[in-house]
Short mmCIF file of C-alpha atoms in Angstrom, two decimals:
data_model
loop_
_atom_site.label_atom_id
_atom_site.label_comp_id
_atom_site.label_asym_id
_atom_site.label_seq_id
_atom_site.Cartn_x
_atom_site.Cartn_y
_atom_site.Cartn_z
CA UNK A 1 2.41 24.59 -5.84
CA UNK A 2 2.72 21.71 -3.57
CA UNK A 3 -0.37 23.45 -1.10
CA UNK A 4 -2.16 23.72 -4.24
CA UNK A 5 -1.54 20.17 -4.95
CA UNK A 6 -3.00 19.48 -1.89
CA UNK A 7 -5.93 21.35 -1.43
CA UNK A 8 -6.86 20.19 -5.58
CA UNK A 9 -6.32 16.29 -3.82
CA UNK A 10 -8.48 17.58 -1.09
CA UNK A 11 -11.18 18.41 -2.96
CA UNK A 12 -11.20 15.42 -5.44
CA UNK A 13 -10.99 13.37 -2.28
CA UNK A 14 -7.49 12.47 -3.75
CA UNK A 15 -5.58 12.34 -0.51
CA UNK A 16 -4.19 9.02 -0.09
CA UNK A 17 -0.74 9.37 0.85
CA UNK A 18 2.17 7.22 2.07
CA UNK A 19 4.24 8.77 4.96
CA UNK A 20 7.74 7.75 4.20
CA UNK A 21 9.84 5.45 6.47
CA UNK A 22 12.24 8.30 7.89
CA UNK A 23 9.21 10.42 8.64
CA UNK A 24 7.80 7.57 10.77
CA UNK A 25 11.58 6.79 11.99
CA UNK A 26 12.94 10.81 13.22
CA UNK A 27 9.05 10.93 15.56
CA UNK A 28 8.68 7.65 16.93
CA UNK A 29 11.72 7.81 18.76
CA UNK A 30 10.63 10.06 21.24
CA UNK A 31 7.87 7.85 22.23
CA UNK A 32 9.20 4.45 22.69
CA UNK A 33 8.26 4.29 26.38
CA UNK A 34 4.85 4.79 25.62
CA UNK A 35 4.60 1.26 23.62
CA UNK A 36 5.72 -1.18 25.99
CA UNK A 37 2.58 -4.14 26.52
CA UNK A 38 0.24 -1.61 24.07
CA UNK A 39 -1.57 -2.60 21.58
CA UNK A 40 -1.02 -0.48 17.99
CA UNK A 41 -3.51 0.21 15.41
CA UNK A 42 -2.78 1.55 12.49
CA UNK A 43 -6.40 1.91 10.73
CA UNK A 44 -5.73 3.92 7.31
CA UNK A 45 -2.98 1.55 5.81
CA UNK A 46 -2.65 -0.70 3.02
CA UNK A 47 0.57 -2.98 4.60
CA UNK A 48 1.64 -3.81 1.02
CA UNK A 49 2.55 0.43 1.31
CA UNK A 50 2.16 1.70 4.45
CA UNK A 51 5.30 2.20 6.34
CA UNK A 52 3.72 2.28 9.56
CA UNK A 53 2.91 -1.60 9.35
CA UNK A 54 6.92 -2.28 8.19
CA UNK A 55 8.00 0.35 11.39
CA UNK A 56 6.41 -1.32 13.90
CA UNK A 57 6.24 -5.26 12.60
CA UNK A 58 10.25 -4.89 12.47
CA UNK A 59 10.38 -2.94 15.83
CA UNK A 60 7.68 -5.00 17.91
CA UNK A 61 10.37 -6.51 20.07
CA UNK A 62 12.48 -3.86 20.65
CA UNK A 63 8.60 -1.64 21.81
CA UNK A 64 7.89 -4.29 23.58
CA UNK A 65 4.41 -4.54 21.86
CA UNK A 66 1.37 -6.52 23.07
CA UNK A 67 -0.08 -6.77 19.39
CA UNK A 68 -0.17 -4.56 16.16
CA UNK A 69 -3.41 -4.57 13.93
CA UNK A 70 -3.09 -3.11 10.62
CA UNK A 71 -6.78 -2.34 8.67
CA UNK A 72 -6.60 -1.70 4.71
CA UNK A 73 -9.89 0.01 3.18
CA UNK A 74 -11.19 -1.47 -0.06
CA UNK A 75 -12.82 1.43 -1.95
CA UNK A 76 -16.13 1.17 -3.25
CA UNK A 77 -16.28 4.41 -4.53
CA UNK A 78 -14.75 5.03 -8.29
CA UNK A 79 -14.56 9.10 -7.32
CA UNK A 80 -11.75 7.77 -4.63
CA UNK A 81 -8.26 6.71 -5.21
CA UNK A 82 -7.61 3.25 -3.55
CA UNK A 83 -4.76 1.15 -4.72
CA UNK A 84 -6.32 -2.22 -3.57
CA UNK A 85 -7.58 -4.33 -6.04
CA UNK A 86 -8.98 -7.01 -3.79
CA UNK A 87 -12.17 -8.01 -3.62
CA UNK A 88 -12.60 -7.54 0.38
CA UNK A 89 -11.24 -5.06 2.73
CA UNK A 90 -8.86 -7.09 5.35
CA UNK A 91 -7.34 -6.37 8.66
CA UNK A 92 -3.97 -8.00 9.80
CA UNK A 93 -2.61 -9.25 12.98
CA UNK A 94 0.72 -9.32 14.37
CA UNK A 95 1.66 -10.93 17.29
CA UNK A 96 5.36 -10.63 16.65
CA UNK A 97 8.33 -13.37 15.70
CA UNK A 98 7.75 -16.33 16.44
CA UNK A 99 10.66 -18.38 14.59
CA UNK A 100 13.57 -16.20 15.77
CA UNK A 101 14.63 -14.47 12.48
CA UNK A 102 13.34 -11.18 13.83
CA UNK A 103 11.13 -10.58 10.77
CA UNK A 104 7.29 -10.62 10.25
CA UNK A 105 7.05 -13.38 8.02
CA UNK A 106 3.58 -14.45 6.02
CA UNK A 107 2.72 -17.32 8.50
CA UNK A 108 3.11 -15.00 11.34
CA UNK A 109 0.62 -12.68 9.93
CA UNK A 110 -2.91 -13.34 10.56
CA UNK A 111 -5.20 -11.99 7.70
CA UNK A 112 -8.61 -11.10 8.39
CA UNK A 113 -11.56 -10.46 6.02
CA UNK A 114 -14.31 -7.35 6.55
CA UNK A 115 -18.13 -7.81 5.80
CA UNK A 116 -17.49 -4.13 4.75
CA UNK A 117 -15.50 -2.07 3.14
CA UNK A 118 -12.32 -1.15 5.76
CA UNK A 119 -13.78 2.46 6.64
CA UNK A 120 -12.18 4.08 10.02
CA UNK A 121 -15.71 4.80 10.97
CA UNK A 122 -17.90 1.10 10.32
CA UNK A 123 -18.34 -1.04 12.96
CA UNK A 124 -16.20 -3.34 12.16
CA UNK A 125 -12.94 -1.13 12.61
CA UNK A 126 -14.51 0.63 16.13
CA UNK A 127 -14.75 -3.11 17.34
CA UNK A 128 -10.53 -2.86 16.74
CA UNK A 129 -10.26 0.46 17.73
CA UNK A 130 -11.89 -0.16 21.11
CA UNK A 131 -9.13 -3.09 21.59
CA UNK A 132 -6.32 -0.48 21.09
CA UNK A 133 -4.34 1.33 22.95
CA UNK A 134 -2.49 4.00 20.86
CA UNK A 135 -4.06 4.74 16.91
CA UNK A 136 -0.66 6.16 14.69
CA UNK A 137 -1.60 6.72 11.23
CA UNK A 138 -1.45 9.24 8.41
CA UNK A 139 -5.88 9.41 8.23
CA UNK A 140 -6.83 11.01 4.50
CA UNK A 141 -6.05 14.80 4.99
CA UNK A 142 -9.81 15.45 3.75
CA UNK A 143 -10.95 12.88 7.10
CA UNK A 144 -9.06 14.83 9.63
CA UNK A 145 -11.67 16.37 11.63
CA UNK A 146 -13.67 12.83 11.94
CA UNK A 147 -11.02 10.76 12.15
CA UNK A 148 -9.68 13.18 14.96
CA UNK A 149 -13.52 12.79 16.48
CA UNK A 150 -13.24 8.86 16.80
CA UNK A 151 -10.31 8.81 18.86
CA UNK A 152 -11.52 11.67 20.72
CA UNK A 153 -15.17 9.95 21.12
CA UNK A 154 -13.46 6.72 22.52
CA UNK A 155 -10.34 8.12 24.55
CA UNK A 156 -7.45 6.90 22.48
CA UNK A 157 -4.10 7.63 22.55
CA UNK A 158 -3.00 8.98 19.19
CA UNK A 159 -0.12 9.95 16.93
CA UNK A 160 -1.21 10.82 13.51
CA UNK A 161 -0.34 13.24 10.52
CA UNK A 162 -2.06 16.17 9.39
CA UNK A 163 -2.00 19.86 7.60
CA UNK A 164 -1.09 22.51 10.20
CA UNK A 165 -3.96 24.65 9.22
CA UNK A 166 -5.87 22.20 10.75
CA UNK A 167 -4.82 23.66 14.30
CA UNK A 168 -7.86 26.39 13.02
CA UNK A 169 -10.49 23.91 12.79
CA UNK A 170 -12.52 24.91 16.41
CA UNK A 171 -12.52 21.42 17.71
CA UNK A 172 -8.83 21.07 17.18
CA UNK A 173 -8.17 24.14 18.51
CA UNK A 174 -10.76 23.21 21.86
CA UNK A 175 -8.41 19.78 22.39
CA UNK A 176 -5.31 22.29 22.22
CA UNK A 177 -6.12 24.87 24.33
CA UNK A 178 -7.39 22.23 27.25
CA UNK A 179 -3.77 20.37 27.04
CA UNK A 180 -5.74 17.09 25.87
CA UNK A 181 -3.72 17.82 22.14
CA UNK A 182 -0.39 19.06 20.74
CA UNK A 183 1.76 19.15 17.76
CA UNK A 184 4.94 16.28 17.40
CA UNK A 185 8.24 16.57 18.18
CA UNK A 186 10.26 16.34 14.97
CA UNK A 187 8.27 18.01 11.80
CA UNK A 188 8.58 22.38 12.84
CA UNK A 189 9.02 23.87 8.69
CA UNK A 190 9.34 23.07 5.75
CA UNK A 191 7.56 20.13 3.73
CA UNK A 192 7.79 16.43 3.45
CA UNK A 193 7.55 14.01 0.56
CA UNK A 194 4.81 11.40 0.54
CA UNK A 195 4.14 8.46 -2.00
CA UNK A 196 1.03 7.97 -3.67
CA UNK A 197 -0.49 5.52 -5.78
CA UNK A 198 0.21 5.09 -8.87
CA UNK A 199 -2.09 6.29 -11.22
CA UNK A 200 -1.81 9.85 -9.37
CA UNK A 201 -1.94 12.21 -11.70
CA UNK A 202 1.96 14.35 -11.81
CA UNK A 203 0.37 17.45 -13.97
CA UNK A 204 2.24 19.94 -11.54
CA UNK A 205 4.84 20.99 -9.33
CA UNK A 206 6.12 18.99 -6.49
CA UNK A 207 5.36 15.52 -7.93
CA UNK A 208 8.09 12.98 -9.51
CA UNK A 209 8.28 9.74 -10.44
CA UNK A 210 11.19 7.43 -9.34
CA UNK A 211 13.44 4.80 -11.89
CA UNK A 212 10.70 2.46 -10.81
CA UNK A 213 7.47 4.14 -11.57
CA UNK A 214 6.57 5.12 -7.81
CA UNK A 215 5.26 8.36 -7.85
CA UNK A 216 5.37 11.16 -4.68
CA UNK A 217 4.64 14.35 -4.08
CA UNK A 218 5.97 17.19 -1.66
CA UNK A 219 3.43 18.89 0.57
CA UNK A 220 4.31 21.81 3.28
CA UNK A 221 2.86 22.50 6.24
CA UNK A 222 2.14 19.20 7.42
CA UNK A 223 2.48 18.09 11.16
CA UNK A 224 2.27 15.35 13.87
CA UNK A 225 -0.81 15.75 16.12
CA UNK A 226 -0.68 13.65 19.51
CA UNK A 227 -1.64 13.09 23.13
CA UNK A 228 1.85 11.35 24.05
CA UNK A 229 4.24 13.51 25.80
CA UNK A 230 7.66 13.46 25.20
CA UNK A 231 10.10 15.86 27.18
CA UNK A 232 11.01 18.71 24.16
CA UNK A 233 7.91 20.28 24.73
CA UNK A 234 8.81 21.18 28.17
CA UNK A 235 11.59 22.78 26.99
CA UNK A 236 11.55 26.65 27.53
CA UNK A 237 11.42 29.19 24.44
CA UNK A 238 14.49 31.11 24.95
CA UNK A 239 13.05 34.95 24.68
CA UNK A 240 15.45 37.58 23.77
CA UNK A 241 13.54 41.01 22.32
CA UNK A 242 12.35 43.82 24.76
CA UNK A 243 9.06 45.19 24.63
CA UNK A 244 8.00 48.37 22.68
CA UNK A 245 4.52 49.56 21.63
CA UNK A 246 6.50 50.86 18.31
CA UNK A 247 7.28 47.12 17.29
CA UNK A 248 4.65 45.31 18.64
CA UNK A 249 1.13 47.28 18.02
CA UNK A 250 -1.95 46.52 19.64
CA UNK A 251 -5.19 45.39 17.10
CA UNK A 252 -7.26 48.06 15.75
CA UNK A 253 -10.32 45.37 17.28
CA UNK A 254 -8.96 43.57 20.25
CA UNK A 255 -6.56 44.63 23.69
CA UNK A 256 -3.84 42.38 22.75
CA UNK A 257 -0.66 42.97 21.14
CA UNK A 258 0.72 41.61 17.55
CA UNK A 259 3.47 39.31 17.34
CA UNK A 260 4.47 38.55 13.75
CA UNK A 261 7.24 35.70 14.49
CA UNK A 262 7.34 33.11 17.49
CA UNK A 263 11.24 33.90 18.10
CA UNK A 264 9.88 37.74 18.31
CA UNK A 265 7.86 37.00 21.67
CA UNK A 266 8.75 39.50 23.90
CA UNK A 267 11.01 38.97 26.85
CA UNK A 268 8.92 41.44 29.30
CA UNK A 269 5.48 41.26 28.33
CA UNK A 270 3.12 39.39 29.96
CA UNK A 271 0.04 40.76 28.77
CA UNK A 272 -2.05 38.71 25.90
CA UNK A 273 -0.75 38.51 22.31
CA UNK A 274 -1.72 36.91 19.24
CA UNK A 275 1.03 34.68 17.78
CA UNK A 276 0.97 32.81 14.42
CA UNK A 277 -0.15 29.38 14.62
CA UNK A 278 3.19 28.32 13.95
CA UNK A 279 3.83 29.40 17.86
CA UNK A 280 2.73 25.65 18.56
CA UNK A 281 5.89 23.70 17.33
CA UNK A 282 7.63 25.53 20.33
CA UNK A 283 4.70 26.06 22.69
CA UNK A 284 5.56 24.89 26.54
CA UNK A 285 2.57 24.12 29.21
CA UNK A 286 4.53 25.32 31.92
CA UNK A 287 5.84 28.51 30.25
CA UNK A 288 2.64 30.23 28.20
CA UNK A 289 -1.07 30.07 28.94
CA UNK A 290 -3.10 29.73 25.61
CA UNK A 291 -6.34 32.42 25.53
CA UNK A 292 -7.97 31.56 22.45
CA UNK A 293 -7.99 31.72 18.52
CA UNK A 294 -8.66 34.85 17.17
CA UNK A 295 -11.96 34.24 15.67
CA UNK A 296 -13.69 32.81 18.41
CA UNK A 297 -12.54 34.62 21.47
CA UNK A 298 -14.89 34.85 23.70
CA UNK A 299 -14.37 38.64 24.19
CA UNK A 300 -14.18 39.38 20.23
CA UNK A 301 -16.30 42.36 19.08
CA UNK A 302 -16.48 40.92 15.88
CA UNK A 303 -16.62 37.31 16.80
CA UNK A 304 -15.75 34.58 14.14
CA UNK A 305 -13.43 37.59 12.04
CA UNK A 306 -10.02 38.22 12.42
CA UNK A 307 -7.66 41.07 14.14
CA UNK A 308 -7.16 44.09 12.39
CA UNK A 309 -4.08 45.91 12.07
CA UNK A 310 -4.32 49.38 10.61
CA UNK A 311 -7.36 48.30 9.38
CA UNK A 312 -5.66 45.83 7.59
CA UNK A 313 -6.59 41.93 8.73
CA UNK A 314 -3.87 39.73 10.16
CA UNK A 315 -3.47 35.99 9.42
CA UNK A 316 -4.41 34.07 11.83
CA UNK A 317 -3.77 34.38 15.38
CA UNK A 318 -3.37 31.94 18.73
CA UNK A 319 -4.00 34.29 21.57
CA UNK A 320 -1.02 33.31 24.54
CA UNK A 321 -0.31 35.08 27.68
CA UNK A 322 2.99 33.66 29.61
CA UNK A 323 2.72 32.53 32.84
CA UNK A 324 3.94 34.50 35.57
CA UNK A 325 7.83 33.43 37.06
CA UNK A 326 8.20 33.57 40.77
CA UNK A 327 8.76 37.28 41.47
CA UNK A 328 12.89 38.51 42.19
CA UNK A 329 13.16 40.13 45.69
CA UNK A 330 15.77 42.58 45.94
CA UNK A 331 17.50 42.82 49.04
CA UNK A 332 19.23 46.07 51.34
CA UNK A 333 22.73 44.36 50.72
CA UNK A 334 21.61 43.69 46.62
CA UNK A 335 21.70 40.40 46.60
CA UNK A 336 19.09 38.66 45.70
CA UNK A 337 16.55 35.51 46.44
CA UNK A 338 12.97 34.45 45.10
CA UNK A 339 10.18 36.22 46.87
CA UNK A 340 6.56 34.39 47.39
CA UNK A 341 5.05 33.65 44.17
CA UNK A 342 2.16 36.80 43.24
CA UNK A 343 0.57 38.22 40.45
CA UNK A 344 1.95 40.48 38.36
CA UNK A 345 -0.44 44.07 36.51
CA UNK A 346 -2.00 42.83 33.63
CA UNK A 347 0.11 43.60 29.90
CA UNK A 348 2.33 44.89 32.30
CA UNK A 349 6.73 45.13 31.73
CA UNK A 350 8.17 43.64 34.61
#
């Protein structure tokens, strides 16, 4: 129910949601080297809600940031939610404390008016973004594929929150496959609870309303998408299962094997298989190669369909192929040392 939530919000262009505090709290801790003398914008928040303006006005001195700009869209558009009720758009300023109390107070705030209305994509708000240095937002879940454009378009470093389907989407999926994208560090299952404005309809499952009338709802599948590295993700997958054509069946359609579950990679295969697209919260540079998404493989017979199993078709698929391990060289006396590093047959056990 809380999918269907989201997709009916998607489609009504309903999708104005408030990451919550902890959220922001568990990822940004991996990154806090990244921050130090940067400049932050955070270009789809209201700061009367948004809890990425109260993260990083309260930590600016411990990041070490240069300057945090906040924009707030004013909606012109009675088909879209928008809880301001302000007759401009505005864009703050934060240069951190400057009284020693360690808190962004009013005076310390500099608020800024737009000619227009606040959107990501005016002028206005490129003229900030090009005076960034990292963009960390939650962008409306309908926006993702331009917002995700923009800070392509004009190099940005990013941190920002989106559906994990959107991993599909084929310019996503380019970004991934080239290492220039990859999922967060701290959000792998389940779902997470986001606020939203008030008069947000709570008609179905998944949605409360607290003792003081804010209202949120819980929607799964959702994900951090970034260009920061932190170390986890060059952390090995620990692979346990052997290799057998019984449990792991090749597609009716392509010469690649079926893996149902990303802790079911094999331990011995190093030919290509498809993986869910779940396979990303664990995926490692330096241990798997990625080949391509299912669809649009290059080598597909039936390019832009999925694989087949049985003639049955498969959800969808990240093709990965691990990278080969410097070979073991056995030794008359058995012990053993690492030979020169070579290839190893193609699908091959080893």
């Amino acid at each position: 129910m809380a999918n269907k939530n989201l997709n009916q919000a998607k489609n009504a262009k309903k999708d104005e949601f408030y990451t919550q505090l902890v959220d922001i709290e568990n990822e940004l801790k991996h990154y806090k080297a990244h921050f130090k003398g940067k400049t932050v914008l955070c270009n789809c928040d209201d700061p009367r809600v948004s809890n990425f303006f109260h993260y990083f006005s309260y930590n600016f001195e411990q990041l070490g940031l240069k300057k945090l700009i906040t924009t707030c869209y004013k909606n012109q558009n009675r088909d879209l939610f928008s809880q301001n009720d302000a007759e401009q758009a505005i864009w703050l300023e934060y240069y951190g404390d400057r009284n020693g109390n360690r808190v962004p107070d009013p005076e310390e705030i500099g608020i800024h008016y737009f000619k227009g209305d606040g959107d990501f994509r005016s002028q206005e708000c490129i003229e900030l973004l090009k005076e960034a240095d990292i963009v960390v937002t939650n962008p409306p879940f309908s926006l993702f594929r331009e917002f995700l454009d923009v800070l392509i378009k004009y190099e940005k470093q990013f941190l920002i929150i989106g559906n994990v389907n959107a991993v599909s989407y084929k310019e996503t999926f380019q970004l991934i496959k080239a290492n220039k994208l990859w999922l967060g560090a701290s959000i792998h299952s389940g779902d997470r609870e986001f606020g939203v404005p008030k008069d947000y309809p709570l008609n179905a499952a998944g949605c409360r309303e607290d003792e003081r009338g804010n209202k949120f709802i819980r929607v799964k599948g959702v994900r951090w998408f970034t260009n920061l590295d932190f170390k986890e993700r060059h952390e090995d997958l620990i692979l346990y299962k052997p290799f057998s054509l019984e449990e792991y069946p090749k597609y009716d359609n392509y010469n690649a094997i079926n893996v149902d579950k990303t802790s079911d990679i094999p331990m011995d295969y190093y030919g290509v298989m498809g993986v869910p697209i779940t396979f990303l919260d664990k995926y490692n540079p330096e241990q798997f190669e990625i080949v391509g998404l299912d669809r649009y493989v290059e080598d597909n017979p039936h390019f832009g369909h999925r694989f087949t199993l049985s003639g049955k078709e498969t959800y969808a698929r990240i093709l990965i192929r691990r990278k080969q391990p410097t070979p073991v060289a056995y030794l008359p006396d058995n012990t053993v040392t690492m030979a020169a590093e070579g290839e190893a047959g193609y699908g091959e056990k080893q």
